[in-house]
Amino acid sequence: MSDIFRIMAGFLVWLALFSALYGLHGIGCAAGWQATQVAGTSLFRLALVTAAGAAILAQLAVPVALRSPRLRSPSPFVGQVSTTLAVAAVVALTWTSFPVAVLSACE
């Protein structure tokens, strides 16, 4: 794995997960999932909160993977930068996925 990819990995994964989450939002709105009730909430909210939780768990795996012996950079500087940026990407995904749990849907 190249050092550039190690440095960019956290935010590349964030980009993919953010896009998937808000793509699911569009699909759910178009399909009318907000009208279907499941376990006291709408299918729409349940799907989005579940997807956001899974996305955050997947994003948390990135800094862990970057510290593993197999993917660790031989350069301590690159290792520190890549891990710091991967943790920042976890914070970014948590922040950008928070609205699916608290804001109104499909309006």
Coordinates of C-alpha atoms in Angstrom, one line a residue:
M1 CA 0.0 0.0 0.0
S2 CA 1.4 3.4 -0.9
D3 CA 1.8 6.2 1.6
I4 CA -0.5 8.4 -0.4
F5 CA -3.3 5.9 -0.2
R6 CA -2.7 5.4 3.5
I7 CA -3.0 9.1 4.1
M8 CA -6.2 9.3 2.0
A9 CA -7.8 6.0 3.1
G10 CA -9.9 7.4 5.9
F11 CA -11.6 10.1 3.8
L12 CA -11.9 7.9 0.8
V13 CA -13.9 5.4 2.9
W14 CA -15.9 8.4 4.4
L15 CA -16.7 9.6 0.9
A16 CA -18.0 6.1 -0.1
L17 CA -20.1 5.7 3.1
F18 CA -21.5 9.2 3.0
S19 CA -22.6 8.8 -0.6
A20 CA -24.1 5.4 0.2
L21 CA -26.0 6.7 3.2
Y22 CA -27.5 9.7 1.4
G23 CA -28.2 7.5 -1.7
L24 CA -30.2 5.3 0.6
H25 CA -32.0 8.4 1.9
G26 CA -33.1 9.3 -1.7
I27 CA -34.2 5.7 -2.4
G28 CA -36.2 5.6 0.9
C29 CA -37.9 8.9 0.1
A30 CA -38.7 7.9 -3.4
A31 CA -40.1 4.5 -2.3
G32 CA -42.3 5.9 0.4
W33 CA -40.6 4.1 3.3
Q34 CA -41.6 6.8 5.7
A35 CA -45.2 5.7 5.6
T36 CA -44.4 2.1 6.7
Q37 CA -44.3 1.6 10.5
V38 CA -41.9 -0.9 12.0
A39 CA -41.3 -1.4 15.7
G40 CA -42.7 2.0 16.6
T41 CA -40.8 4.0 14.0
S42 CA -40.9 4.3 10.2
L43 CA -39.1 1.8 8.0
F44 CA -37.3 4.8 6.6
R45 CA -35.8 6.0 9.9
L46 CA -35.0 2.4 10.9
A47 CA -33.1 1.7 7.7
L48 CA -31.2 5.0 7.8
V49 CA -30.2 4.7 11.5
T50 CA -29.1 1.0 11.0
A51 CA -27.1 2.0 7.9
A52 CA -25.5 4.9 9.7
G53 CA -24.5 2.7 12.6
A54 CA -23.0 0.1 10.3
A55 CA -21.2 2.9 8.4
I56 CA -19.7 4.3 11.6
L57 CA -18.5 0.8 12.6
A58 CA -17.0 0.3 9.1
Q59 CA -15.3 3.7 9.4
L60 CA -13.9 2.8 12.8
A61 CA -12.1 -0.1 11.2
V62 CA -10.0 2.2 9.0
P63 CA -7.7 3.6 11.8
V64 CA -7.5 0.2 13.4
A65 CA -6.4 -1.3 10.0
L66 CA -3.9 1.4 9.4
R67 CA -2.2 0.6 12.7
S68 CA -2.0 -3.2 12.0
P69 CA 1.4 -4.6 11.1
R70 CA 0.2 -5.6 7.6
L71 CA -0.9 -2.1 6.6
R72 CA 1.3 0.1 8.8
S73 CA 3.6 2.5 7.1
P74 CA 7.3 2.1 7.6
S75 CA 7.5 5.9 8.1
P76 CA 6.4 7.0 11.6
F77 CA 5.3 10.4 10.2
V78 CA 3.1 8.8 7.6
G79 CA 1.7 6.4 10.2
Q80 CA 0.8 9.3 12.5
V81 CA -0.7 11.4 9.8
S82 CA -2.8 8.6 8.2
T83 CA -4.1 7.5 11.6
T84 CA -5.0 11.1 12.6
L85 CA -6.8 11.7 9.3
A86 CA -8.6 8.3 9.7
V87 CA -9.9 9.3 13.1
A88 CA -10.9 12.7 11.7
A89 CA -12.9 10.8 9.1
V90 CA -14.7 8.8 11.8
V91 CA -15.7 12.2 13.5
A92 CA -16.8 13.5 10.1
L93 CA -19.0 10.5 9.3
T94 CA -20.5 10.6 12.8
W95 CA -21.3 14.3 12.4
T96 CA -22.6 14.0 8.8
S97 CA -24.8 11.0 9.6
F98 CA -26.3 12.4 12.8
P99 CA -29.1 14.2 11.0
V100 CA -30.7 10.9 9.9
A101 CA -31.6 10.1 13.5
V102 CA -33.0 13.5 14.6
L103 CA -34.3 15.5 11.6
S104 CA -37.6 15.0 9.8
A105 CA -37.5 12.8 6.7
C106 CA -38.5 13.4 3.1
E107 CA -39.8 17.0 3.3

